[in-house]
Amino acid sequence: VESQLAIETLKKRTKIDNLLKKYAPAWPINQIAPVDLAILRLAIFELMFKTKKEPYKVVVDEAVEIAKEYGNQSSASFINGVLGAIIKSEVNYGRLS
């Protein structure tokens, strides 16, 4: 199941990265720490493209916890902020339920 999730995330990488550029404009993709980028890509996939969706709060909480464990000091707040911006905007436009 985990490898399938990774494969599906990679298939949507261009769309996911476009969302990252839109919601984290101060951070070019190549300047985001690799761990943070991987966490964000996976979480954005789960929020936006996964067929069977978890509640978005669960996705964000899991991403933040992973960032606390594997990222640097600012990873958790950065990831929380980016995902929060996506949720706030995309929920308002009905693209996220």
Short mmCIF file of C-alpha atoms in Angstrom, two decimals:
data_model
loop_
_atom_site.label_atom_id
_atom_site.label_comp_id
_atom_site.label_asym_id
_atom_site.label_seq_id
_atom_site.Cartn_x
_atom_site.Cartn_y
_atom_site.Cartn_z
CA VAL A 1 0.00 0.00 0.00
CA GLU A 2 2.80 2.46 0.91
CA SER A 3 4.63 1.91 -2.37
CA GLN A 4 1.40 2.42 -4.32
CA LEU A 5 0.87 5.71 -2.47
CA ALA A 6 4.38 6.81 -3.47
CA ILE A 7 3.77 5.83 -7.10
CA GLU A 8 0.45 7.70 -7.21
CA THR A 9 2.07 10.75 -5.60
CA LEU A 10 4.85 10.77 -8.19
CA LYS A 11 2.29 10.57 -10.99
CA LYS A 12 0.78 13.84 -9.71
CA ARG A 13 4.12 15.49 -8.97
CA THR A 14 3.75 18.28 -11.52
CA LYS A 15 0.31 19.26 -10.25
CA ILE A 16 1.48 18.96 -6.63
CA ASP A 17 4.55 21.11 -7.31
CA ASN A 18 2.36 23.72 -9.00
CA LEU A 19 0.26 23.88 -5.82
CA LEU A 20 3.45 24.26 -3.78
CA LYS A 21 4.58 27.14 -6.00
CA LYS A 22 1.18 28.79 -5.55
CA TYR A 23 0.90 28.36 -1.77
CA ALA A 24 4.57 28.70 -0.78
CA PRO A 25 5.72 31.35 -3.28
CA ALA A 26 8.59 32.53 -1.06
CA TRP A 27 10.12 29.05 -1.23
CA PRO A 28 11.23 27.78 -4.64
CA ILE A 29 10.94 23.99 -4.84
CA ASN A 30 14.73 23.60 -5.02
CA GLN A 31 15.11 25.54 -1.75
CA ILE A 32 12.70 23.41 0.28
CA ALA A 33 14.53 20.81 2.40
CA PRO A 34 14.19 17.37 0.77
CA VAL A 35 12.45 15.88 3.82
CA ASP A 36 9.97 18.76 3.96
CA LEU A 37 9.35 18.49 0.23
CA ALA A 38 8.64 14.76 0.46
CA ILE A 39 6.24 15.29 3.38
CA LEU A 40 4.46 18.13 1.58
CA ARG A 41 4.12 16.21 -1.66
CA LEU A 42 2.63 13.22 0.08
CA ALA A 43 0.26 15.31 2.20
CA ILE A 44 -0.87 17.39 -0.79
CA PHE A 45 -1.51 14.20 -2.75
CA GLU A 46 -3.62 12.87 0.11
CA LEU A 47 -5.54 16.14 0.40
CA MET A 48 -6.13 16.83 -3.27
CA PHE A 49 -5.89 13.68 -5.34
CA LYS A 50 -6.37 10.55 -3.23
CA THR A 51 -9.68 8.86 -4.00
CA LYS A 52 -10.45 7.68 -0.48
CA LYS A 53 -9.73 10.80 1.54
CA GLU A 54 -8.88 11.00 5.19
CA PRO A 55 -10.20 14.03 7.08
CA TYR A 56 -7.87 16.91 6.22
CA LYS A 57 -7.07 17.52 9.88
CA VAL A 58 -5.73 13.96 10.10
CA VAL A 59 -3.53 14.46 7.03
CA VAL A 60 -2.12 17.72 8.42
CA ASP A 61 -1.55 16.29 11.90
CA GLU A 62 0.30 13.29 10.46
CA ALA A 63 2.43 15.49 8.20
CA VAL A 64 3.33 17.79 11.11
CA GLU A 65 4.23 14.84 13.34
CA ILE A 66 6.46 13.35 10.63
CA ALA A 67 8.10 16.77 10.17
CA LYS A 68 8.78 17.01 13.92
CA GLU A 69 10.41 13.59 13.83
CA TYR A 70 12.46 13.87 10.64
CA GLY A 71 12.68 17.56 9.69
CA ASN A 72 14.49 20.51 11.20
CA GLN A 73 13.28 23.01 13.82
CA SER A 74 11.09 24.94 11.43
CA SER A 75 9.76 22.02 9.37
CA ALA A 76 6.58 21.41 11.34
CA SER A 77 5.43 25.03 11.29
CA PHE A 78 6.37 25.45 7.62
CA ILE A 79 4.45 22.33 6.60
CA ASN A 80 1.49 23.27 8.78
CA GLY A 81 1.40 26.73 7.19
CA VAL A 82 1.57 25.52 3.60
CA LEU A 83 -1.04 22.81 4.12
CA GLY A 84 -3.25 25.24 6.04
CA ALA A 85 -3.11 27.71 3.14
CA ILE A 86 -4.03 24.99 0.67
CA ILE A 87 -6.92 23.78 2.80
CA LYS A 88 -8.23 27.29 3.43
CA SER A 89 -8.21 28.17 -0.25
CA GLU A 90 -9.20 24.83 -1.75
CA VAL A 91 -12.02 24.20 0.74
CA ASN A 92 -13.44 27.61 -0.10
CA TYR A 93 -13.40 26.73 -3.79
CA GLY A 94 -14.95 23.32 -3.23
CA ARG A 95 -11.96 21.36 -4.51
CA LEU A 96 -11.38 19.81 -1.13
CA SER A 97 -14.03 18.24 1.05
#
